[in-house]
């Protein structure tokens, strides 16, 4: 059974311009331990899709299932990282992580939560920043802390909404490698299932096992791509391969093609 | 050397010297006799403070605040002395409602023990009313703001009710509440309640949606959402209302203490003004001003501490 199953998802919203169809008949599934990216230009409904998985948004019809059970609201089986404001600005970094932990693991004492916060801050390279407030950290460091919180909550599923979207290019590559290192772990424990939303093609290729591309309003699945590069992946080696360039070109063509609808039914694989 | 000149050649010092020179002018006949020793003593004290501040405070911004405030006080003293004793203004200006500064300061000094008691009693009254108002208005505002449907209607109703001067409630408070003291507290409660409620509601409505989403994905409970997320997120806005509430409380202190009080700054001012003793009443008014300034200063410190997580 797949970990996440999305069936005939429709999402309509009324905004100031009237009725808006954000997602139209989106169906796909994610295997346990799979890292998938959802890619599309801004306003294509990819954040709406993630909102449904987070349990924040209710779809108009269709549903999403986790382990075969329909999603009815937020759950402690899922952790989220957003582009902005994942962390609460009035809590120190340590407090933010401890607060997240407290919500999912009610039986931990305060000192146990702080100890866990310390461990995960070390993993993301933020030792010594425990008592800083988010505004005192750079954007990249804030996202590291947000990832530390999501990992500390030890959920099976990780939902990430353009987490590196506001970070400079060089730092972003480092963050991507860090994320993969943490996701792959020691190779012993089971990998988390990750749904990663982005508009950055290179990011999607580098991180994912599979890429799902959405068309523009309404968001529909344009194509799916399997990405077969061996892990662990390193930017400098992957980018030079012919396979990478090939896949990137295909994605680019589709991404910038005005008539994405025409290619919608076609399946790409390398 | 140049540095010392720069610190000395400032307008406030010039105003101090001008003030001293003005003392040498002959007095014109006015209804209330001045006692210039008090004014000069105050000016000397302020000048010592000014010099100490000029040389001891290194930070430009902080030093400028002090020197500018002292300069404005000197300018005001000059105006006050000129208008009440040194210039021959037309008849009405010579009435008892315009006492000279020396006479007011004399009252202030002679009644100092009484003044301290008044400050103590007034602060007790204000804090009691203010804390009751905040303790009700903040949770209530959080609840109303969070339940958006009621919140929209409540916003208009609160506007309507807040436009009613708390003075209107006085007779009702006297009739309904067991003691005069309770009625006085009630006036202060009504004065600070609406600004705090309104700012809390608007604070909640303006909480960044992404913060709420982030909290939702953590599966926080209802209570945690209101008091650990919404409350701190709207705190900057709540503080604006708390500040307003504090100002209105002090404005209504005089009215609150009209109801059966036997001490307090408001009672003091009102009592002497009623008997036409404006010299003493003004001493009370100045005391209220000083108290408000000190309280505002402390309040700002508290605000800076509680909002230390803001840029």
Coordinates of C-alpha atoms in Angstrom, one line a residue:
Chain A
X1 CA 0.0 0.0 0.0
X2 CA 1.3 3.4 -0.8
X3 CA 2.0 5.8 2.0
X4 CA 0.1 8.8 0.5
X5 CA -2.6 8.4 -2.0
X6 CA -4.3 11.3 -3.7
X7 CA -7.5 10.6 -5.6
X8 CA -9.3 12.9 -8.0
X9 CA -8.5 16.0 -6.0
X10 CA -10.4 19.1 -6.9
X11 CA -9.9 22.3 -5.0
X12 CA -11.9 25.5 -5.7
X13 CA -11.7 28.7 -3.8
X14 CA -13.4 32.0 -4.0
X15 CA -11.1 35.0 -3.8
X16 CA -11.7 38.6 -4.8
X17 CA -11.8 37.7 -8.5
X18 CA -14.5 35.1 -8.0
X19 CA -14.3 31.4 -8.1
X20 CA -10.9 30.0 -8.7
X21 CA -10.1 26.4 -9.6
X22 CA -6.7 25.7 -7.9
X23 CA -6.5 21.9 -8.5
X24 CA -8.3 19.8 -11.1
X25 CA -8.5 16.1 -11.0
X26 CA -5.1 15.5 -9.4
X27 CA -4.3 11.8 -8.6
X28 CA -1.0 10.3 -7.7
X29 CA 0.5 8.2 -5.0
X30 CA 3.7 8.2 -2.9
X31 CA 5.5 5.1 -1.7
X32 CA 6.8 4.8 1.8
X33 CA 10.3 6.4 2.1
X34 CA 10.0 8.1 -1.3
X35 CA 11.1 11.6 -1.9
X36 CA 8.9 13.3 -4.4
X37 CA 8.9 16.9 -5.6
X38 CA 5.9 18.8 -6.9
X39 CA 7.0 21.4 -9.4
X40 CA 5.1 24.2 -11.2
X41 CA 5.2 27.9 -11.7
X42 CA 3.8 30.1 -8.9
X43 CA 0.0 30.0 -8.6
X44 CA -0.3 26.5 -10.1
X45 CA -1.9 25.1 -7.0
X46 CA 1.1 23.2 -5.7
X47 CA 0.9 24.9 -2.3
X48 CA -2.9 24.1 -2.3
X49 CA -2.0 20.5 -2.8
X50 CA 0.4 20.6 0.1
X51 CA -2.2 22.4 2.2
X52 CA -4.6 19.5 1.7
X53 CA -1.9 17.1 2.8
X54 CA -1.1 19.2 5.8
X55 CA -4.8 19.1 6.7
X56 CA -5.1 22.9 6.6
X57 CA -7.2 23.1 3.5
X58 CA -10.3 21.0 2.6
X59 CA -10.6 19.9 -1.0
X60 CA -13.8 20.5 -2.9
X61 CA -14.0 16.9 -4.0
X62 CA -11.8 13.9 -4.0
X63 CA -9.5 13.2 -1.1
X64 CA -6.0 12.4 0.0
X65 CA -5.3 9.3 2.1
X66 CA -2.4 8.5 4.4
X67 CA -2.0 4.7 5.1
X68 CA -5.4 4.3 3.5
X69 CA -7.2 6.7 5.9
X70 CA -8.6 9.9 4.5
X71 CA -7.1 13.2 5.8
X72 CA -9.5 15.1 8.0
X73 CA -7.2 17.7 9.5
X74 CA -3.6 18.2 10.7
X75 CA -2.0 15.2 12.2
X76 CA 1.0 14.3 14.3
X77 CA 2.1 11.8 11.6
X78 CA 3.1 14.8 9.4
X79 CA 5.6 17.6 10.0
X80 CA 5.8 20.8 7.8
X81 CA 8.4 23.3 6.8
X82 CA 7.3 26.5 5.1
X83 CA 9.2 29.1 3.2
X84 CA 8.4 31.7 5.9
X85 CA 7.2 31.7 9.5
X86 CA 7.7 28.0 10.2
X87 CA 9.3 29.2 13.5
X88 CA 7.4 31.4 16.0
X89 CA 9.2 34.7 16.3
X90 CA 8.6 35.1 20.0
X91 CA 10.2 31.8 20.9
X92 CA 14.0 31.2 21.0
X93 CA 15.2 28.5 18.6
X94 CA 15.4 25.9 21.4
X95 CA 11.9 26.8 22.6
X96 CA 10.5 26.5 19.1
X97 CA 11.8 23.0 18.8
X98 CA 10.7 22.0 22.3
X99 CA 7.3 23.5 21.6
X100 CA 6.9 21.4 18.4
X101 CA 8.0 18.3 20.3
X102 CA 5.5 18.9 23.1
X103 CA 2.6 18.9 20.7
X104 CA 3.4 15.4 19.3
X105 CA 5.0 13.7 22.3
X106 CA 3.0 14.8 25.4
X107 CA 4.9 12.6 27.8
X108 CA 8.3 14.1 27.5
X109 CA 9.6 16.3 30.4
X110 CA 10.9 19.8 29.7
X111 CA 14.5 18.8 30.1
X112 CA 14.0 15.8 27.8
X113 CA 12.6 18.2 25.2
X114 CA 15.5 20.6 25.5
X115 CA 17.9 17.7 25.3
X116 CA 16.3 16.6 22.0
X117 CA 16.3 20.2 20.7
X118 CA 20.1 20.2 21.4
X119 CA 20.6 17.0 19.5
X120 CA 18.7 18.2 16.4
X121 CA 20.2 21.7 16.4
X122 CA 23.6 19.9 16.4
X123 CA 22.5 17.9 13.3
X124 CA 21.7 21.0 11.4
X125 CA 24.8 22.8 12.5
X126 CA 23.2 25.3 14.8
X127 CA 24.9 24.5 18.1
X128 CA 25.4 27.6 20.1
X129 CA 22.3 29.3 18.7
X130 CA 19.8 27.7 21.1
X131 CA 18.9 31.0 22.8
X132 CA 18.7 33.2 19.7
X133 CA 15.3 34.5 18.5
X134 CA 14.5 33.8 14.8
X135 CA 15.1 37.5 13.8
X136 CA 18.6 37.2 15.0
X137 CA 19.3 34.4 12.5
X138 CA 19.9 34.6 8.7
X139 CA 17.2 33.2 6.5
X140 CA 19.2 30.0 5.9
X141 CA 19.7 29.5 9.6
X142 CA 16.0 29.9 10.3
X143 CA 15.2 27.2 7.8
X144 CA 17.8 24.9 9.4
X145 CA 16.1 25.5 12.7
X146 CA 12.7 24.8 11.1
X147 CA 14.0 21.5 9.6
X148 CA 15.5 20.6 13.0
X149 CA 12.0 21.1 14.5
X150 CA 10.3 19.0 11.8
X151 CA 12.9 16.2 12.3
X152 CA 12.7 16.3 16.0
X153 CA 9.0 15.7 15.8
X154 CA 10.0 12.3 14.3
X155 CA 7.0 12.0 12.0
X156 CA 6.8 9.5 9.1
X157 CA 5.9 12.2 6.6
X158 CA 7.7 15.5 5.9
X159 CA 5.8 18.2 3.9
X160 CA 7.9 21.0 2.6
X161 CA 6.6 24.1 0.9
X162 CA 9.4 25.8 -1.0
X163 CA 11.6 25.7 2.1
X164 CA 14.7 27.1 0.4
X165 CA 12.8 29.6 -1.9
X166 CA 14.0 32.6 -0.1
X167 CA 17.7 31.5 0.3
X168 CA 20.6 32.6 -1.9
X169 CA 21.8 30.2 -4.6
X170 CA 25.0 29.0 -2.9
X171 CA 23.5 28.5 0.5
X172 CA 20.6 26.8 -1.1
X173 CA 22.9 24.1 -2.6
X174 CA 24.3 23.5 0.9
X175 CA 20.9 23.3 2.4
X176 CA 19.8 20.7 -0.2
X177 CA 22.8 18.5 0.5
X178 CA 22.1 18.8 4.3
X179 CA 18.5 17.9 3.8
X180 CA 19.4 14.8 1.8
X181 CA 22.1 13.8 4.4
X182 CA 19.6 14.1 7.2
X183 CA 16.9 12.3 5.2
X184 CA 19.2 9.4 4.3
X185 CA 20.2 9.2 7.9
X186 CA 22.5 6.3 9.0
X187 CA 21.0 3.9 6.5
X188 CA 19.5 1.8 9.4
X189 CA 16.3 3.6 10.3
X190 CA 13.4 3.9 7.9
X191 CA 13.4 6.9 5.6
X192 CA 10.7 9.5 5.9
X193 CA 8.3 10.0 3.1
X194 CA 8.8 13.5 1.7
X195 CA 6.6 15.7 -0.4
X196 CA 8.6 18.7 -1.5
X197 CA 7.1 21.7 -3.3
X198 CA 9.3 23.9 -5.4
X199 CA 9.5 26.0 -8.5
X200 CA 13.2 25.3 -8.9
X201 CA 13.9 22.6 -11.5
X202 CA 17.5 21.9 -10.4
X203 CA 16.4 21.5 -6.8
X204 CA 13.7 19.0 -7.8
X205 CA 16.1 16.9 -9.8
X206 CA 18.8 16.9 -7.2
X207 CA 16.5 15.9 -4.3
X208 CA 13.8 13.7 -5.7
X209 CA 13.1 10.1 -6.5
X210 CA 10.3 11.3 -8.6
X211 CA 9.1 14.7 -9.9
X212 CA 5.4 15.6 -10.5
X213 CA 4.9 18.6 -12.7
X214 CA 1.7 20.6 -12.5
X215 CA 0.2 22.8 -15.2
X216 CA -0.9 26.4 -14.6
X217 CA -4.3 27.2 -13.3
X218 CA -6.0 24.9 -12.9
X219 CA -3.3 22.8 -11.5
X220 CA -3.3 19.4 -13.3
X221 CA -0.6 16.8 -13.5
X222 CA 1.4 17.6 -16.7
X223 CA 3.9 14.8 -16.4
X224 CA 5.8 12.6 -14.0
X225 CA 9.5 11.9 -14.1
X226 CA 11.5 9.2 -12.3
X227 CA 14.9 10.4 -11.2
X228 CA 17.4 7.6 -11.0
X229 CA 20.7 9.1 -9.8
X230 CA 22.4 7.0 -7.2
X231 CA 22.4 8.3 -3.6
X232 CA 24.2 9.9 -1.8
X233 CA 24.1 12.7 -4.3
X234 CA 26.5 15.6 -4.6
X235 CA 25.8 18.7 -6.7
X236 CA 29.2 18.9 -8.3
X237 CA 29.2 15.4 -9.7
X238 CA 25.5 15.1 -10.7
X239 CA 25.3 18.3 -12.7
X240 CA 28.0 17.3 -15.2
X241 CA 26.3 14.0 -16.3
X242 CA 24.6 13.9 -19.7
X243 CA 21.5 12.3 -18.0
X244 CA 21.2 15.3 -15.8
X245 CA 21.3 17.8 -18.7
X246 CA 18.9 15.7 -20.7
X247 CA 16.3 15.5 -17.9
X248 CA 16.8 19.2 -17.1
X249 CA 16.1 20.1 -20.8
X250 CA 13.0 18.0 -20.9
X251 CA 11.7 19.7 -17.7
X252 CA 12.6 23.1 -18.9
X253 CA 10.8 22.6 -22.2
X254 CA 7.7 21.5 -20.5
X255 CA 8.0 24.2 -17.8
X256 CA 8.2 27.1 -20.2
X257 CA 5.9 25.6 -22.9
X258 CA 2.7 27.7 -23.1
X259 CA 0.8 24.6 -24.3
X260 CA 1.6 22.4 -21.4
X261 CA -1.8 21.0 -21.7
X262 CA -0.9 19.2 -24.9
X263 CA 1.9 17.3 -23.2
X264 CA -0.2 16.6 -20.2
X265 CA -1.0 13.0 -20.9
X266 CA 2.5 12.0 -22.0
X267 CA 4.7 10.1 -19.6
X268 CA 8.3 10.9 -19.5
X269 CA 11.0 8.6 -18.0
X270 CA 14.7 8.3 -18.5
Chain B
X1 CA 38.6 71.5 24.6
X2 CA 36.5 71.6 21.5
X3 CA 34.6 68.6 22.8
X4 CA 33.7 70.5 26.0
X5 CA 32.6 73.5 24.1
X6 CA 30.4 71.3 21.9
X7 CA 28.7 69.9 25.0
X8 CA 28.2 73.4 26.7
X9 CA 27.2 75.5 23.7
X10 CA 23.7 74.2 23.5
X11 CA 20.4 76.0 23.4
X12 CA 19.1 74.6 26.8
X13 CA 22.1 76.2 28.5
X14 CA 21.4 79.5 26.8
X15 CA 17.7 79.2 27.9
X16 CA 18.9 78.7 31.5
X17 CA 20.9 81.8 31.5
X18 CA 18.1 83.7 29.9
X19 CA 15.8 82.4 32.7
X20 CA 18.2 83.8 35.3
X21 CA 18.4 87.2 33.6
X22 CA 14.7 87.4 33.5
X23 CA 14.5 87.1 37.2
X24 CA 16.3 90.4 37.4
X25 CA 13.4 92.2 35.7
X26 CA 11.1 94.1 38.1
X27 CA 7.8 92.4 39.2
X28 CA 4.5 93.8 38.1
X29 CA 1.6 93.8 40.5
X30 CA -0.4 90.5 40.2
X31 CA -3.1 88.9 42.4
X32 CA -0.8 86.1 43.7
X33 CA 2.6 86.8 45.2
X34 CA 5.5 84.9 43.7
X35 CA 8.1 83.1 45.7
X36 CA 11.0 83.2 43.2
X37 CA 13.4 81.2 45.4
X38 CA 11.5 78.0 44.5
X39 CA 11.6 78.7 40.8
X40 CA 15.3 79.6 40.8
X41 CA 16.1 76.5 43.0
X42 CA 14.2 74.3 40.5
X43 CA 16.0 75.9 37.6
X44 CA 19.4 75.4 39.3
X45 CA 18.5 71.7 40.0
X46 CA 17.5 71.2 36.4
X47 CA 20.7 72.9 35.2
X48 CA 22.8 70.6 37.3
X49 CA 21.0 67.6 35.8
X50 CA 21.5 69.1 32.4
X51 CA 25.3 69.5 32.9
X52 CA 25.6 66.0 34.4
X53 CA 23.6 64.5 31.5
X54 CA 25.7 66.5 28.9
X55 CA 28.9 65.1 30.1
X56 CA 28.0 61.6 31.4
X57 CA 25.7 60.2 28.7
X58 CA 27.8 59.0 25.7
X59 CA 25.0 57.9 23.4
X60 CA 23.9 60.8 21.3
X61 CA 20.3 59.8 21.0
X62 CA 19.6 59.3 24.7
X63 CA 21.5 62.5 25.6
X64 CA 19.5 64.5 23.1
X65 CA 16.3 63.3 24.6
X66 CA 17.3 64.6 28.0
X67 CA 18.8 67.9 26.9
X68 CA 15.8 68.6 24.6
X69 CA 13.3 67.9 27.4
X70 CA 15.2 70.1 29.8
X71 CA 15.4 72.9 27.2
X72 CA 11.7 72.8 26.7
X73 CA 11.1 73.0 30.4
X74 CA 13.4 76.0 30.6
X75 CA 11.5 77.7 27.7
X76 CA 8.2 77.0 29.5
X77 CA 9.4 78.4 32.8
X78 CA 10.6 81.5 31.0
X79 CA 7.1 81.9 29.4
X80 CA 5.4 81.2 32.7
X81 CA 7.4 83.7 34.6
X82 CA 7.1 86.4 32.0
X83 CA 3.3 85.9 31.6
X84 CA 2.5 85.8 35.3
X85 CA 4.8 88.3 37.0
X86 CA 7.2 90.1 34.8
X87 CA 5.0 91.5 32.0
X88 CA 2.1 93.9 32.4
X89 CA -0.6 91.9 30.7
X90 CA -4.1 93.1 30.4
X91 CA -6.5 92.6 33.3
X92 CA -7.8 89.1 32.9
X93 CA -4.3 87.6 32.9
X94 CA -3.9 88.9 36.5
X95 CA -6.6 86.6 37.9
X96 CA -6.0 83.9 40.4
X97 CA -6.3 81.2 37.8
X98 CA -2.8 82.1 36.6
X99 CA -0.5 81.6 39.5
X100 CA 3.2 82.2 39.0
X101 CA 5.6 79.2 39.1
X102 CA 7.2 80.1 42.4
X103 CA 3.9 80.0 44.2
X104 CA 2.9 76.6 42.7
X105 CA 6.3 75.1 43.5
X106 CA 6.0 76.4 47.0
X107 CA 2.7 74.5 47.5
X108 CA 4.2 71.5 45.9
X109 CA 7.1 71.5 48.4
X110 CA 5.1 72.3 51.5
X111 CA 2.5 69.6 50.7
X112 CA 5.0 67.0 49.7
X113 CA 4.0 64.4 52.4
X114 CA 0.4 64.8 51.4
X115 CA 1.4 64.5 47.7
X116 CA 3.1 61.1 48.4
X117 CA -0.1 59.8 50.0
X118 CA -2.1 61.1 47.1
X119 CA 0.2 59.4 44.6
X120 CA 0.0 56.1 46.5
X121 CA -3.9 56.2 46.6
X122 CA -4.3 57.2 43.0
X123 CA -1.9 54.5 41.7
X124 CA -3.7 51.9 43.8
X125 CA -7.0 53.0 42.2
X126 CA -5.7 53.1 38.7
X127 CA -3.9 49.8 38.8
X128 CA -6.8 48.1 40.3
X129 CA -9.1 49.3 37.6
X130 CA -6.6 48.9 34.8
X131 CA -5.6 45.4 35.8
X132 CA -9.3 44.3 36.0
X133 CA -9.9 45.9 32.6
X134 CA -6.9 44.2 31.0
X135 CA -7.7 40.8 32.6
X136 CA -11.1 40.8 31.1
X137 CA -10.5 42.7 27.8
X138 CA -7.4 40.7 26.6
X139 CA -9.0 37.1 26.9
X140 CA -12.3 38.5 25.6
X141 CA -10.7 40.2 22.7
X142 CA -8.7 37.1 21.8
X143 CA -11.9 35.0 21.8
X144 CA -13.9 37.6 19.8
X145 CA -11.1 38.1 17.3
X146 CA -10.5 34.4 16.8
X147 CA -14.2 33.7 16.2
X148 CA -14.3 35.8 13.2
X149 CA -18.0 35.8 12.7
X150 CA -18.8 37.2 16.1
X151 CA -15.7 39.4 15.9
X152 CA -17.0 41.4 12.9
X153 CA -20.2 42.3 14.7
X154 CA -18.4 42.8 18.0
X155 CA -16.1 45.3 16.4
X156 CA -19.0 47.7 15.6
X157 CA -20.6 47.2 19.0
X158 CA -17.4 47.9 20.7
X159 CA -17.0 51.1 18.6
X160 CA -20.4 52.2 19.7
X161 CA -19.8 51.5 23.4
X162 CA -16.4 53.0 23.4
X163 CA -17.7 56.3 22.1
X164 CA -19.7 56.7 25.3
X165 CA -17.8 58.7 27.8
X166 CA -17.2 56.7 31.0
X167 CA -18.5 59.8 32.9
X168 CA -22.0 58.8 31.8
X169 CA -21.7 55.6 33.8
X170 CA -20.9 57.4 37.1
X171 CA -24.5 57.7 38.4
X172 CA -25.2 54.1 37.4
X173 CA -22.0 52.9 39.1
X174 CA -22.9 54.7 42.3
X175 CA -26.4 53.2 42.3
X176 CA -25.4 49.7 41.4
X177 CA -22.1 49.2 43.2
X178 CA -21.8 48.6 46.9
X179 CA -19.2 51.3 47.7
X180 CA -18.0 54.6 46.3
X181 CA -14.6 53.1 46.0
X182 CA -16.0 50.4 43.7
X183 CA -17.7 53.0 41.6
X184 CA -14.3 54.9 41.2
X185 CA -12.6 51.7 40.2
X186 CA -15.4 51.1 37.7
X187 CA -14.8 54.4 36.0
X188 CA -11.2 53.4 35.5
X189 CA -12.2 50.0 34.3
X190 CA -14.5 51.5 31.7
X191 CA -11.8 54.0 30.6
X192 CA -9.2 51.4 29.8
X193 CA -11.4 48.4 28.8
X194 CA -12.4 49.6 25.3
X195 CA -9.0 50.5 23.9
X196 CA -7.5 47.3 25.2
X197 CA -10.4 45.2 23.8
X198 CA -10.3 46.9 20.4
X199 CA -6.5 46.6 20.0
X200 CA -6.6 43.0 21.1
X201 CA -9.3 42.2 18.5
X202 CA -7.5 43.9 15.7
X203 CA -4.2 42.3 16.8
X204 CA -5.8 38.9 16.5
X205 CA -7.3 39.7 13.1
X206 CA -3.9 40.8 11.8
X207 CA -1.9 37.8 12.9
X208 CA 0.1 36.5 10.0
X209 CA -1.9 33.7 8.5
X210 CA 1.3 31.7 7.9
X211 CA 2.0 31.7 11.6
X212 CA -1.4 30.2 12.2
X213 CA -0.9 27.6 9.5
X214 CA 2.4 26.7 11.0
X215 CA 0.8 26.2 14.4
X216 CA -2.1 24.2 12.9
X217 CA 0.4 21.7 11.3
X218 CA 1.7 21.2 14.9
X219 CA -1.8 20.1 15.9
X220 CA -1.9 22.6 18.8
X221 CA -5.1 22.5 20.9
X222 CA -7.6 25.3 21.2
X223 CA -6.2 26.7 24.4
X224 CA -2.6 26.5 23.2
X225 CA -3.6 28.2 19.9
X226 CA -5.2 31.1 21.8
X227 CA -2.7 31.7 24.5
X228 CA 0.6 30.4 23.2
X229 CA 0.3 31.5 19.5
X230 CA -2.4 34.1 19.0
X231 CA -1.7 36.0 22.2
X232 CA 2.1 36.5 21.7
X233 CA 1.6 37.1 18.0
X234 CA -0.9 40.0 18.6
X235 CA 1.0 41.3 21.6
X236 CA 2.6 44.3 19.7
X237 CA -0.9 45.5 18.8
X238 CA -2.3 44.8 22.3
X239 CA 0.4 47.0 23.7
X240 CA -0.9 49.9 21.6
X241 CA -4.3 49.6 23.3
X242 CA -2.8 49.2 26.7
X243 CA -0.9 52.4 26.2
X244 CA -4.0 54.3 25.2
X245 CA -5.9 52.7 28.1
X246 CA -3.3 54.0 30.5
X247 CA -3.5 57.5 29.2
X248 CA -7.3 57.5 29.3
X249 CA -7.2 56.1 32.9
X250 CA -5.1 59.1 34.0
X251 CA -7.3 61.6 32.2
X252 CA -10.4 60.2 34.0
X253 CA -8.6 60.0 37.4
X254 CA -10.0 63.3 38.4
X255 CA -13.5 62.2 37.6
X256 CA -13.1 58.8 39.2
X257 CA -11.9 60.5 42.4
X258 CA -14.8 62.9 42.4
X259 CA -16.9 60.0 43.7
X260 CA -16.6 59.9 47.4
X261 CA -12.7 59.8 47.5
X262 CA -11.0 61.6 50.4
X263 CA -7.5 61.5 48.9
X264 CA -5.7 60.9 45.7
X265 CA -4.3 63.2 43.0
X266 CA -7.6 63.7 41.2
X267 CA -9.4 64.4 44.4
X268 CA -6.7 66.9 45.4
X269 CA -6.9 68.8 42.1
X270 CA -10.6 68.8 41.9
X271 CA -11.0 69.9 45.5
X272 CA -8.7 72.9 45.3
X273 CA -10.0 73.9 41.9
X274 CA -13.5 73.9 43.3
X275 CA -12.4 76.3 46.0
X276 CA -10.6 78.5 43.5
X277 CA -7.2 77.7 44.8
X278 CA -5.6 77.2 41.5
X279 CA -2.1 77.5 42.9
X280 CA -2.5 74.3 44.8
X281 CA -4.6 72.7 42.0
X282 CA -1.8 73.3 39.5
X283 CA 0.8 71.8 41.8
X284 CA -1.5 68.7 41.7
X285 CA -1.7 68.8 37.9
X286 CA 2.1 68.9 37.6
X287 CA 2.3 66.0 40.0
X288 CA -0.1 64.0 37.9
X289 CA 2.1 64.8 34.8
X290 CA 5.2 63.6 36.5
X291 CA 3.6 60.4 37.7
X292 CA 2.2 59.7 34.2
X293 CA 5.7 60.3 32.7
X294 CA 7.3 57.9 35.1
X295 CA 4.7 55.2 34.7
X296 CA 4.9 55.6 30.9
X297 CA 8.7 55.1 31.1
X298 CA 8.3 52.0 33.2
X299 CA 5.6 50.7 30.9
X300 CA 7.9 51.2 27.9
X301 CA 10.6 49.1 29.7
X302 CA 8.1 46.3 30.2
X303 CA 7.0 46.5 26.6
X304 CA 10.6 46.4 25.3
X305 CA 11.2 43.3 27.5
X306 CA 8.1 41.5 26.4
X307 CA 8.6 42.3 22.7
X308 CA 12.4 41.6 22.8
X309 CA 11.8 39.0 20.0
X310 CA 10.8 41.8 17.6
X311 CA 13.3 43.4 15.3

